[in-house]
Amino acid sequence: MCLAIPGQIVDIDGSNSLTRMARVSFAGIIKEVSLAYTPEAGPGDYVVVHAGFALNTVDEEEARRTIELIHEMDDAG
Amino acid sequence: MKYLDEFRDPARARTLADEIRRITTRPWMIMEICGGQTHAILRYGIDQILPPDITLLHGPGCPVCVTPLEQIDKAIELAQRPEIIFTSFGDMLRVPGSSTDLLSVKARGGDVRIVYSPLEAVDLARRHPERQVVFFAVGFETTAPANAMAAAAARQAGLDNFSLLVSHVLVPPAIEAILSSPECRVQGFLAAGHVCAVEGYEDYEPLCAKYRVPIVVTGFEPIDILQGILHCVLQLEAGRAEVENQYARIVRREGNPRARALVREVFEIAPRKWRGIGEIPHSGLRLRGEWREFDAELRFPLSTQHVDESPDCISGLVLQGVKKPDECHAFAIRCNPDSPLGATMVSSEGACAAYYRYKRRHA
Ligand code: SF4
């Protein structure tokens, strides 16, 4: 139940933050996901989902930095 | 796909493995806590590309594996009652209890249904007011926000036919139990990224200081895991013991404050028994007093007794990193995914199942 890859929000339904649901695409497979814990998430954002709830959005800047660290290693070596 | 391909790139993986080899001067034992990481390590052969001085030990972070036998037996007892619709994540259905499993109960006519989210179970309760719906609320910090929200949603809808069979466990007390054991061989940890996405990593800081071990919050893709190992080895080689966050694209130090707040409102910390390991103080969650109306164990009288594990299964030692699955005498002989003796062979996140699937060929 813990294997989780980020999914991308396709669209969002509902404005009440408790019941805000999104359709999220996981490499093409669409699931209904609650955004109750991630009110900041919007269409196009990537989210990490467990048991039907988005737990966090992916920070693109940090993702880029993580990959860059490896390229620096290559340049040094 | 974005945030997947970049983190599975073999060239980057080689760069990281080379760097780990370059900086390693002596043997180190590192434990990945999470079963999802164990699965990825074996699936992508990460253990094969590491220098021989680095040993990965596989930790207890698989909820399917550590849910105690008694809780499985309670689930089976509830699922056999005609008035109950028993709902569960799919991966709990094949876990052997002391005499049968949920899938067999279903095959014999029990109303057992797989749900992907506990909100689906709440929805079932709303649509079937004449039935009782029980949800098997298992898992680590990652599923607690969903289960807390299910209780809140049931209360908001005024449902008196929904309840939770709670078997929640927490990672930091398990790390402490491993570190304080005299058999402990672990010198550094990869903490489970998604657990920290919810709860943050403040709780790990005192563990680093007390036991002098580095803990690196790590993601699940091959690049994440290799980078987590690299940061862990860098600390070990330098004699440092700090919390580091490899998974900053998902995890913030404070976690997800909204999720934490609701989990704390609905649940309280309690001692929990871990399958194969035994009771660990403060290592689980149970419903708080004001939420006990949703406790299936109070709603239905249960006859389940204490039961002992199969003596052939050493999964408790496997889960603590003391033994590897292929050191078990039953491994791949009397125990396999089709007829598992222990829970670590059932779940795809279990170390025994991962070894069976990916490692038997090389053994
Ligand atoms: S191989 Fe089977 S019997 Fe041995 S520890 Fe793993 S689950 Fe238990």
CSV table of C-alpha atoms and ligand atoms in Angstrom, one decimal:
chain,number,residue,atom,x,y,z
A,1,MET,CA,0.0,0.0,0.0
A,2,CYS,CA,3.0,2.3,0.2
A,3,LEU,CA,4.4,2.1,-3.3
A,4,ALA,CA,3.7,5.6,-4.7
A,5,ILE,CA,4.8,7.5,-7.7
A,6,PRO,CA,3.8,11.1,-8.3
A,7,GLY,CA,0.7,11.7,-10.3
A,8,GLN,CA,-0.4,14.7,-12.3
A,9,ILE,CA,-3.6,16.6,-11.5
A,10,VAL,CA,-5.8,16.6,-14.6
A,11,ASP,CA,-8.7,18.6,-13.2
A,12,ILE,CA,-10.3,19.6,-9.9
A,13,ASP,CA,-13.9,19.3,-8.8
A,14,GLY,CA,-15.4,21.2,-5.8
A,15,SER,CA,-14.4,24.4,-4.0
A,16,ASN,CA,-15.0,23.2,-0.4
A,17,SER,CA,-11.5,22.4,0.8
A,18,LEU,CA,-12.8,19.3,2.8
A,19,THR,CA,-14.3,17.7,-0.2
A,20,ARG,CA,-12.0,19.0,-3.0
A,21,MET,CA,-11.4,16.1,-5.3
A,22,ALA,CA,-9.1,15.9,-8.3
A,23,ARG,CA,-8.6,13.5,-11.1
A,24,VAL,CA,-5.0,12.5,-11.1
A,25,SER,CA,-3.1,10.7,-13.8
A,26,PHE,CA,-0.5,8.1,-12.9
A,27,ALA,CA,1.3,7.4,-16.2
A,28,GLY,CA,-2.1,7.4,-17.9
A,29,ILE,CA,-4.2,5.7,-15.2
A,30,ILE,CA,-6.7,8.1,-13.8
A,31,LYS,CA,-7.7,8.0,-10.1
A,32,GLU,CA,-10.0,10.1,-7.9
A,33,VAL,CA,-7.9,11.8,-5.2
A,34,SER,CA,-8.8,14.0,-2.3
A,35,LEU,CA,-6.9,17.3,-2.1
A,36,ALA,CA,-8.1,18.0,1.5
A,37,TYR,CA,-4.5,18.1,2.8
A,38,THR,CA,-3.0,19.9,-0.2
A,39,PRO,CA,-5.3,23.0,-0.8
A,40,GLU,CA,-2.5,24.7,-2.7
A,41,ALA,CA,-2.4,22.0,-5.4
A,42,GLY,CA,-3.8,23.0,-8.8
A,43,PRO,CA,-4.2,21.5,-12.3
A,44,GLY,CA,-0.9,20.4,-13.8
A,45,ASP,CA,0.8,20.0,-10.4
A,46,TYR,CA,2.4,16.7,-9.5
A,47,VAL,CA,1.3,15.2,-6.2
A,48,VAL,CA,2.3,12.2,-4.0
A,49,VAL,CA,-0.8,10.1,-3.2
A,50,HIS,CA,-1.5,7.5,-0.5
A,51,ALA,CA,-4.8,5.8,0.2
A,52,GLY,CA,-6.6,8.3,-2.0
A,53,PHE,CA,-5.2,11.5,-0.5
A,54,ALA,CA,-2.6,13.8,-1.9
A,55,LEU,CA,0.0,14.2,0.8
A,56,ASN,CA,2.3,16.8,-0.9
A,57,THR,CA,3.0,18.5,-4.1
A,58,VAL,CA,6.3,18.0,-6.0
A,59,ASP,CA,8.6,21.0,-5.8
A,60,GLU,CA,10.0,21.4,-9.3
A,61,GLU,CA,12.9,23.6,-8.2
A,62,GLU,CA,14.1,21.0,-5.6
A,63,ALA,CA,13.7,18.2,-8.2
A,64,ARG,CA,16.0,20.0,-10.6
A,65,ARG,CA,18.5,20.7,-7.8
A,66,THR,CA,18.6,17.0,-6.9
A,67,ILE,CA,19.4,16.0,-10.5
A,68,GLU,CA,22.0,18.8,-10.9
A,69,LEU,CA,24.0,17.6,-7.9
A,70,ILE,CA,24.7,14.4,-9.9
A,71,HIS,CA,25.8,16.3,-13.0
A,72,GLU,CA,28.3,18.2,-10.9
A,73,MET,CA,29.7,14.9,-9.8
A,74,ASP,CA,30.1,13.9,-13.4
A,75,ASP,CA,31.8,17.2,-14.3
A,76,ALA,CA,34.2,16.9,-11.3
A,77,GLY,CA,35.1,13.3,-12.1
B,1,MET,CA,6.9,10.9,-17.4
B,2,LYS,CA,8.1,13.9,-15.4
B,3,TYR,CA,9.8,13.1,-12.1
B,4,LEU,CA,10.1,9.5,-12.9
B,5,ASP,CA,12.4,9.0,-15.9
B,6,GLU,CA,15.1,11.4,-14.6
B,7,PHE,CA,15.2,9.4,-11.4
B,8,ARG,CA,15.5,6.1,-13.1
B,9,ASP,CA,18.3,7.0,-15.5
B,10,PRO,CA,21.0,4.3,-15.6
B,11,ALA,CA,23.8,6.7,-16.5
B,12,ARG,CA,23.1,8.8,-13.4
B,13,ALA,CA,22.8,5.7,-11.3
B,14,ARG,CA,26.3,4.7,-12.5
B,15,THR,CA,27.7,8.1,-11.6
B,16,LEU,CA,26.3,7.8,-8.1
B,17,ALA,CA,27.5,4.2,-7.6
B,18,ASP,CA,31.0,5.3,-8.8
B,19,GLU,CA,31.0,8.2,-6.3
B,20,ILE,CA,30.0,5.9,-3.5
B,21,ARG,CA,32.8,3.5,-4.4
B,22,ARG,CA,35.3,6.4,-4.5
B,23,ILE,CA,34.5,7.7,-1.0
B,24,THR,CA,34.1,4.3,0.8
B,25,THR,CA,37.1,3.3,2.8
B,26,ARG,CA,35.7,0.6,5.1
B,27,PRO,CA,32.6,-1.6,5.5
B,28,TRP,CA,29.3,0.1,6.5
B,29,MET,CA,25.8,-1.4,7.2
B,30,ILE,CA,22.9,0.8,6.2
B,31,MET,CA,19.3,0.0,6.7
B,32,GLU,CA,16.5,1.2,4.4
B,33,ILE,CA,13.4,1.3,6.6
B,34,CYS,CA,10.7,1.2,3.9
B,35,GLY,CA,9.5,-1.9,2.1
B,36,GLY,CA,8.9,0.1,-1.0
B,37,GLN,CA,12.6,1.0,-1.0
B,38,THR,CA,13.5,-2.7,-0.4
B,39,HIS,CA,11.5,-3.6,-3.4
B,40,ALA,CA,13.1,-1.0,-5.6
B,41,ILE,CA,16.6,-2.0,-4.4
B,42,LEU,CA,16.1,-5.6,-5.5
B,43,ARG,CA,14.1,-4.8,-8.6
B,44,TYR,CA,16.7,-2.4,-10.0
B,45,GLY,CA,19.7,-4.4,-8.7
B,46,ILE,CA,21.0,-1.5,-6.7
B,47,ASP,CA,22.6,-3.9,-4.2
B,48,GLN,CA,24.5,-5.4,-7.2
B,49,ILE,CA,26.2,-2.1,-8.3
B,50,LEU,CA,27.3,-1.0,-4.8
B,51,PRO,CA,30.8,-1.5,-3.7
B,52,PRO,CA,31.2,-4.8,-1.6
B,53,ASP,CA,31.9,-2.8,1.5
B,54,ILE,CA,28.3,-1.4,1.6
B,55,THR,CA,25.7,-3.8,3.0
B,56,LEU,CA,22.1,-2.9,2.8
B,57,LEU,CA,19.9,-4.3,5.6
B,58,HIS,CA,16.1,-4.4,5.1
B,59,GLY,CA,13.9,-2.7,7.7
B,60,PRO,CA,10.5,-3.2,9.1
B,61,GLY,CA,8.7,-0.6,7.0
B,62,CYS,CA,6.1,-2.8,5.4
B,63,PRO,CA,2.7,-2.4,7.0
B,64,VAL,CA,1.4,-5.7,5.6
B,65,CYS,CA,4.4,-7.5,7.2
B,66,VAL,CA,4.2,-6.0,10.7
B,67,THR,CA,0.4,-6.1,11.3
B,68,PRO,CA,0.2,-8.6,14.2
B,69,LEU,CA,-1.3,-12.0,13.7
B,70,GLU,CA,-4.0,-11.2,16.3
B,71,GLN,CA,-5.2,-8.2,14.2
B,72,ILE,CA,-5.4,-10.4,11.1
B,73,ASP,CA,-7.4,-12.9,13.1
B,74,LYS,CA,-9.7,-10.1,14.4
B,75,ALA,CA,-10.2,-8.9,10.8
B,76,ILE,CA,-11.1,-12.5,9.8
B,77,GLU,CA,-13.5,-12.8,12.6
B,78,LEU,CA,-15.3,-9.6,11.7
B,79,ALA,CA,-15.3,-10.5,8.0
B,80,GLN,CA,-17.1,-13.7,8.8
B,81,ARG,CA,-20.1,-12.0,10.5
B,82,PRO,CA,-23.1,-11.8,8.1
B,83,GLU,CA,-24.1,-8.2,9.1
B,84,ILE,CA,-20.6,-6.8,8.2
B,85,ILE,CA,-19.1,-5.5,5.0
B,86,PHE,CA,-15.4,-5.8,5.7
B,87,THR,CA,-13.3,-3.4,3.6
B,88,SER,CA,-9.5,-3.4,3.3
B,89,PHE,CA,-6.6,-2.4,1.1
B,90,GLY,CA,-6.1,-5.2,-1.4
B,91,ASP,CA,-2.7,-6.3,-0.1
B,92,MET,CA,-4.0,-7.4,3.3
B,93,LEU,CA,-6.2,-10.1,1.8
B,94,ARG,CA,-3.6,-12.8,1.4
B,95,VAL,CA,-1.8,-12.3,4.7
B,96,PRO,CA,-2.1,-15.6,6.7
B,97,GLY,CA,-3.8,-15.3,10.1
B,98,SER,CA,-3.4,-18.2,12.5
B,99,SER,CA,-5.8,-20.4,10.6
B,100,THR,CA,-7.0,-18.7,7.4
B,101,ASP,CA,-6.8,-15.4,5.4
B,102,LEU,CA,-9.3,-12.8,4.3
B,103,LEU,CA,-9.3,-14.0,0.7
B,104,SER,CA,-10.5,-17.5,1.8
B,105,VAL,CA,-13.2,-15.9,3.9
B,106,LYS,CA,-14.3,-14.0,0.8
B,107,ALA,CA,-14.3,-17.2,-1.2
B,108,ARG,CA,-16.5,-18.9,1.3
B,109,GLY,CA,-19.1,-16.1,1.0
B,110,GLY,CA,-17.9,-13.4,3.4
B,111,ASP,CA,-18.6,-9.9,2.3
B,112,VAL,CA,-15.0,-8.7,1.9
B,113,ARG,CA,-14.3,-5.8,-0.4
B,114,ILE,CA,-11.1,-4.2,-1.6
B,115,VAL,CA,-11.0,-0.4,-1.5
B,116,TYR,CA,-8.3,2.0,-2.7
B,117,SER,CA,-9.2,4.7,-0.1
B,118,PRO,CA,-11.0,4.5,3.2
B,119,LEU,CA,-13.4,7.2,1.9
B,120,GLU,CA,-14.8,4.5,-0.4
B,121,ALA,CA,-15.6,2.5,2.7
B,122,VAL,CA,-17.4,5.5,4.2
B,123,ASP,CA,-19.3,5.8,1.0
B,124,LEU,CA,-20.4,2.1,1.3
B,125,ALA,CA,-21.7,2.8,4.8
B,126,ARG,CA,-23.7,5.7,3.5
B,127,ARG,CA,-25.2,3.6,0.7
B,128,HIS,CA,-25.9,0.6,3.0
B,129,PRO,CA,-27.5,1.9,6.2
B,130,GLU,CA,-28.8,-1.6,7.0
B,131,ARG,CA,-25.3,-3.1,7.1
B,132,GLN,CA,-22.2,-2.4,9.2
B,133,VAL,CA,-19.1,-1.4,7.3
B,134,VAL,CA,-15.7,-2.0,8.9
B,135,PHE,CA,-12.5,-0.7,7.4
B,136,PHE,CA,-9.1,-2.3,8.2
B,137,ALA,CA,-7.1,0.8,9.1
B,138,VAL,CA,-3.6,-0.5,8.8
B,139,GLY,CA,-0.4,1.3,7.8
B,140,PHE,CA,2.3,3.7,8.8
B,141,GLU,CA,2.2,7.5,8.9
B,142,THR,CA,1.3,7.5,5.2
B,143,THR,CA,-2.2,6.1,5.6
B,144,ALA,CA,-3.0,7.7,8.9
B,145,PRO,CA,-4.2,11.0,7.3
B,146,ALA,CA,-6.6,9.1,5.1
B,147,ASN,CA,-7.9,7.0,8.0
B,148,ALA,CA,-8.3,10.1,10.2
B,149,MET,CA,-10.3,11.8,7.4
B,150,ALA,CA,-12.5,8.7,7.1
B,151,ALA,CA,-13.5,8.9,10.8
B,152,ALA,CA,-14.1,12.7,10.4
B,153,ALA,CA,-16.2,12.1,7.3
B,154,ALA,CA,-18.3,9.4,9.0
B,155,ARG,CA,-18.9,11.8,11.9
B,156,GLN,CA,-19.9,14.6,9.6
B,157,ALA,CA,-22.3,12.3,7.8
B,158,GLY,CA,-23.7,11.1,11.2
B,159,LEU,CA,-23.0,7.5,10.3
B,160,ASP,CA,-23.5,4.9,13.0
B,161,ASN,CA,-22.7,1.9,10.8
B,162,PHE,CA,-19.0,2.7,10.1
B,163,SER,CA,-16.1,1.7,12.1
B,164,LEU,CA,-12.3,1.1,11.9
B,165,LEU,CA,-10.2,-1.9,13.0
B,166,VAL,CA,-7.1,0.1,13.8
B,167,SER,CA,-3.6,-1.3,13.5
B,168,HIS,CA,-1.4,1.8,12.9
B,169,VAL,CA,2.3,1.8,13.5
B,170,LEU,CA,4.9,4.6,13.6
B,171,VAL,CA,8.5,4.5,12.2
B,172,PRO,CA,10.6,6.5,14.7
B,173,PRO,CA,9.9,4.2,17.7
B,174,ALA,CA,10.7,1.2,15.5
B,175,ILE,CA,14.1,2.7,14.6
B,176,GLU,CA,14.7,3.3,18.3
B,177,ALA,CA,13.8,-0.3,19.0
B,178,ILE,CA,16.3,-1.5,16.4
B,179,LEU,CA,19.0,0.8,17.6
B,180,SER,CA,18.6,-0.2,21.3
B,181,SER,CA,18.8,-3.9,20.6
B,182,PRO,CA,22.0,-5.6,21.5
B,183,GLU,CA,22.0,-7.4,18.2
B,184,CYS,CA,21.8,-4.1,16.2
B,185,ARG,CA,24.2,-4.0,13.3
B,186,VAL,CA,22.8,-0.9,11.6
B,187,GLN,CA,25.2,2.1,11.3
B,188,GLY,CA,23.0,4.4,9.3
B,189,PHE,CA,19.4,4.7,8.1
B,190,LEU,CA,17.6,5.7,5.0
B,191,ALA,CA,14.3,7.1,6.4
B,192,ALA,CA,11.1,6.5,4.4
B,193,GLY,CA,10.4,9.6,2.2
B,194,HIS,CA,6.6,9.4,2.2
B,195,VAL,CA,6.4,8.8,6.0
B,196,CYS,CA,8.3,12.1,6.4
B,197,ALA,CA,6.1,13.8,3.8
B,198,VAL,CA,3.4,13.5,6.4
B,199,GLU,CA,5.2,13.8,9.7
B,200,GLY,CA,8.3,15.7,8.8
B,201,TYR,CA,11.7,14.7,10.3
B,202,GLU,CA,12.0,16.5,13.6
B,203,ASP,CA,11.4,13.2,15.4
B,204,TYR,CA,14.6,11.7,13.9
B,205,GLU,CA,16.9,14.5,15.2
B,206,PRO,CA,17.1,13.2,18.8
B,207,LEU,CA,17.7,9.6,17.5
B,208,CYS,CA,20.7,10.8,15.5
B,209,ALA,CA,22.1,12.6,18.5
B,210,LYS,CA,21.4,9.8,21.0
B,211,TYR,CA,22.6,6.8,19.0
B,212,ARG,CA,25.2,8.6,16.8
B,213,VAL,CA,23.7,7.4,13.5
B,214,PRO,CA,23.1,9.3,10.3
B,215,ILE,CA,19.5,9.3,9.1
B,216,VAL,CA,18.9,10.3,5.5
B,217,VAL,CA,15.3,11.0,4.4
B,218,THR,CA,15.2,9.2,1.0
B,219,GLY,CA,12.8,8.8,-1.9
B,220,PHE,CA,11.9,5.6,-3.8
B,221,GLU,CA,13.4,5.8,-7.3
B,222,PRO,CA,16.8,4.3,-8.0
B,223,ILE,CA,18.5,7.7,-8.2
B,224,ASP,CA,16.9,8.7,-4.8
B,225,ILE,CA,18.1,5.5,-3.1
B,226,LEU,CA,21.6,5.7,-4.4
B,227,GLN,CA,21.8,9.4,-3.5
B,228,GLY,CA,20.5,8.6,0.0
B,229,ILE,CA,23.2,5.9,0.4
B,230,LEU,CA,25.9,8.4,-0.8
B,231,HIS,CA,24.8,11.0,1.8
B,232,CYS,CA,24.7,8.3,4.5
B,233,VAL,CA,28.2,7.0,3.6
B,234,LEU,CA,29.6,10.6,3.4
B,235,GLN,CA,28.4,11.1,7.0
B,236,LEU,CA,29.7,7.8,8.2
B,237,GLU,CA,33.1,8.4,6.7
B,238,ALA,CA,33.3,11.8,8.2
B,239,GLY,CA,32.0,10.6,11.6
B,240,ARG,CA,28.9,12.8,11.4
B,241,ALA,CA,25.4,11.8,12.6
B,242,GLU,CA,22.7,14.1,11.4
B,243,VAL,CA,19.3,14.1,9.7
B,244,GLU,CA,19.7,14.9,6.0
B,245,ASN,CA,16.9,15.3,3.4
B,246,GLN,CA,17.6,13.8,0.0
B,247,TYR,CA,13.9,13.9,-0.9
B,248,ALA,CA,13.5,17.7,-0.7
B,249,ARG,CA,11.2,17.8,-3.7
B,250,ILE,CA,8.5,16.1,-1.6
B,251,VAL,CA,9.5,16.4,2.1
B,252,ARG,CA,9.7,19.5,4.3
B,253,ARG,CA,11.1,19.4,7.8
B,254,GLU,CA,7.6,20.1,9.3
B,255,GLY,CA,5.9,17.5,7.0
B,256,ASN,CA,2.3,18.3,6.1
B,257,PRO,CA,0.9,20.3,9.1
B,258,ARG,CA,-2.8,19.9,8.0
B,259,ALA,CA,-2.5,16.1,7.9
B,260,ARG,CA,-0.6,16.0,11.2
B,261,ALA,CA,-3.3,18.1,12.9
B,262,LEU,CA,-6.1,15.8,11.9
B,263,VAL,CA,-4.2,12.6,12.7
B,264,ARG,CA,-3.5,14.0,16.2
B,265,GLU,CA,-7.1,15.0,16.6
B,266,VAL,CA,-8.5,11.6,15.8
B,267,PHE,CA,-5.7,9.3,17.0
B,268,GLU,CA,-3.4,9.1,20.1
B,269,ILE,CA,-0.1,7.3,20.6
B,270,ALA,CA,-0.3,3.8,22.1
B,271,PRO,CA,1.9,0.8,22.5
B,272,ARG,CA,1.6,-1.6,19.5
B,273,LYS,CA,2.7,-5.1,18.8
B,274,TRP,CA,4.7,-5.6,15.6
B,275,ARG,CA,4.4,-8.9,13.9
B,276,GLY,CA,7.6,-10.9,14.3
B,277,ILE,CA,9.1,-8.3,16.6
B,278,GLY,CA,6.8,-7.9,19.6
B,279,GLU,CA,5.4,-4.9,21.5
B,280,ILE,CA,7.2,-1.6,21.0
B,281,PRO,CA,6.2,1.2,23.4
B,282,HIS,CA,4.6,4.4,21.9
B,283,SER,CA,4.9,2.8,18.4
B,284,GLY,CA,1.3,2.9,17.3
B,285,LEU,CA,-1.9,4.9,17.0
B,286,ARG,CA,-5.3,4.2,18.4
B,287,LEU,CA,-8.6,6.2,18.3
B,288,ARG,CA,-8.8,8.9,20.9
B,289,GLY,CA,-11.5,8.8,23.5
B,290,GLU,CA,-13.9,11.1,21.6
B,291,TRP,CA,-13.5,9.0,18.5
B,292,ARG,CA,-14.0,5.5,20.1
B,293,GLU,CA,-17.5,5.2,18.7
B,294,PHE,CA,-15.7,4.4,15.5
B,295,ASP,CA,-13.6,1.6,17.1
B,296,ALA,CA,-14.7,-1.8,15.6
B,297,GLU,CA,-13.1,-3.6,18.5
B,298,LEU,CA,-15.4,-1.8,21.0
B,299,ARG,CA,-18.5,-2.1,18.7
B,300,PHE,CA,-18.2,-5.9,18.2
B,301,PRO,CA,-17.3,-8.4,20.9
B,302,LEU,CA,-14.3,-10.3,19.6
B,303,SER,CA,-13.1,-13.7,20.8
B,304,THR,CA,-9.6,-13.6,19.3
B,305,GLN,CA,-6.9,-14.9,21.5
B,306,HIS,CA,-3.1,-14.5,21.6
B,307,VAL,CA,-1.5,-16.8,19.0
B,308,ASP,CA,2.1,-17.7,18.3
B,309,GLU,CA,3.8,-17.4,15.0
B,310,SER,CA,5.0,-20.3,13.0
B,311,PRO,CA,8.3,-21.4,14.6
B,312,ASP,CA,9.9,-21.9,11.2
B,313,CYS,CA,9.5,-18.3,10.2
B,314,ILE,CA,12.3,-15.9,11.1
B,315,SER,CA,10.6,-12.8,9.7
B,316,GLY,CA,11.1,-11.0,13.0
B,317,LEU,CA,14.8,-11.2,12.6
B,318,VAL,CA,14.6,-10.3,8.9
B,319,LEU,CA,12.5,-7.2,9.8
B,320,GLN,CA,15.1,-6.1,12.3
B,321,GLY,CA,18.0,-6.5,9.8
B,322,VAL,CA,19.6,-9.3,11.8
B,323,LYS,CA,19.1,-11.9,9.1
B,324,LYS,CA,18.6,-11.8,5.3
B,325,PRO,CA,15.6,-13.7,3.8
B,326,ASP,CA,17.8,-16.2,2.1
B,327,GLU,CA,19.3,-17.2,5.5
B,328,CYS,CA,15.9,-18.6,6.4
B,329,HIS,CA,15.7,-22.4,6.1
B,330,ALA,CA,12.2,-22.3,4.7
B,331,PHE,CA,13.0,-19.6,2.1
B,332,ALA,CA,11.9,-20.8,-1.4
B,333,ILE,CA,11.6,-24.3,-0.1
B,334,ARG,CA,8.6,-24.5,2.1
B,335,CYS,CA,7.8,-20.8,1.9
B,336,ASN,CA,7.0,-19.0,-1.4
B,337,PRO,CA,4.5,-16.3,-2.5
B,338,ASP,CA,1.9,-18.9,-3.4
B,339,SER,CA,2.1,-20.5,0.1
B,340,PRO,CA,3.7,-18.0,2.4
B,341,LEU,CA,4.6,-19.0,6.0
B,342,GLY,CA,5.1,-15.4,7.0
B,343,ALA,CA,3.8,-11.9,6.1
B,344,THR,CA,7.2,-10.8,4.7
B,345,MET,CA,6.6,-13.3,1.9
B,346,VAL,CA,3.1,-12.1,1.1
B,347,SER,CA,3.5,-8.4,0.5
B,348,SER,CA,5.3,-7.2,-2.6
B,349,GLU,CA,7.0,-4.8,-0.2
B,350,GLY,CA,8.2,-7.6,2.0
B,351,ALA,CA,11.9,-8.5,2.0
B,352,CYS,CA,11.2,-12.2,1.5
B,353,ALA,CA,8.9,-11.7,-1.4
B,354,ALA,CA,11.4,-9.2,-3.0
B,355,TYR,CA,14.2,-11.7,-2.6
B,356,TYR,CA,12.1,-14.5,-4.0
B,357,ARG,CA,11.1,-12.5,-7.1
B,358,TYR,CA,14.4,-10.8,-7.9
B,359,LYS,CA,17.3,-12.6,-6.2
B,360,ARG,CA,16.6,-16.3,-6.3
B,361,ARG,CA,18.2,-16.5,-9.8
B,362,HIS,CA,21.5,-15.2,-8.5
B,363,ALA,CA,21.5,-17.1,-5.3
C,1,SF4,S1,11.2,-17.0,3.9
C,1,SF4,FE1,9.1,-17.3,4.7
C,1,SF4,S2,9.4,-18.5,6.6
C,1,SF4,FE2,11.4,-17.5,6.1
C,1,SF4,S3,11.4,-15.6,7.1
C,1,SF4,FE3,10.6,-15.2,5.1
C,1,SF4,S4,8.3,-15.3,5.3
C,1,SF4,FE4,9.2,-16.3,7.1
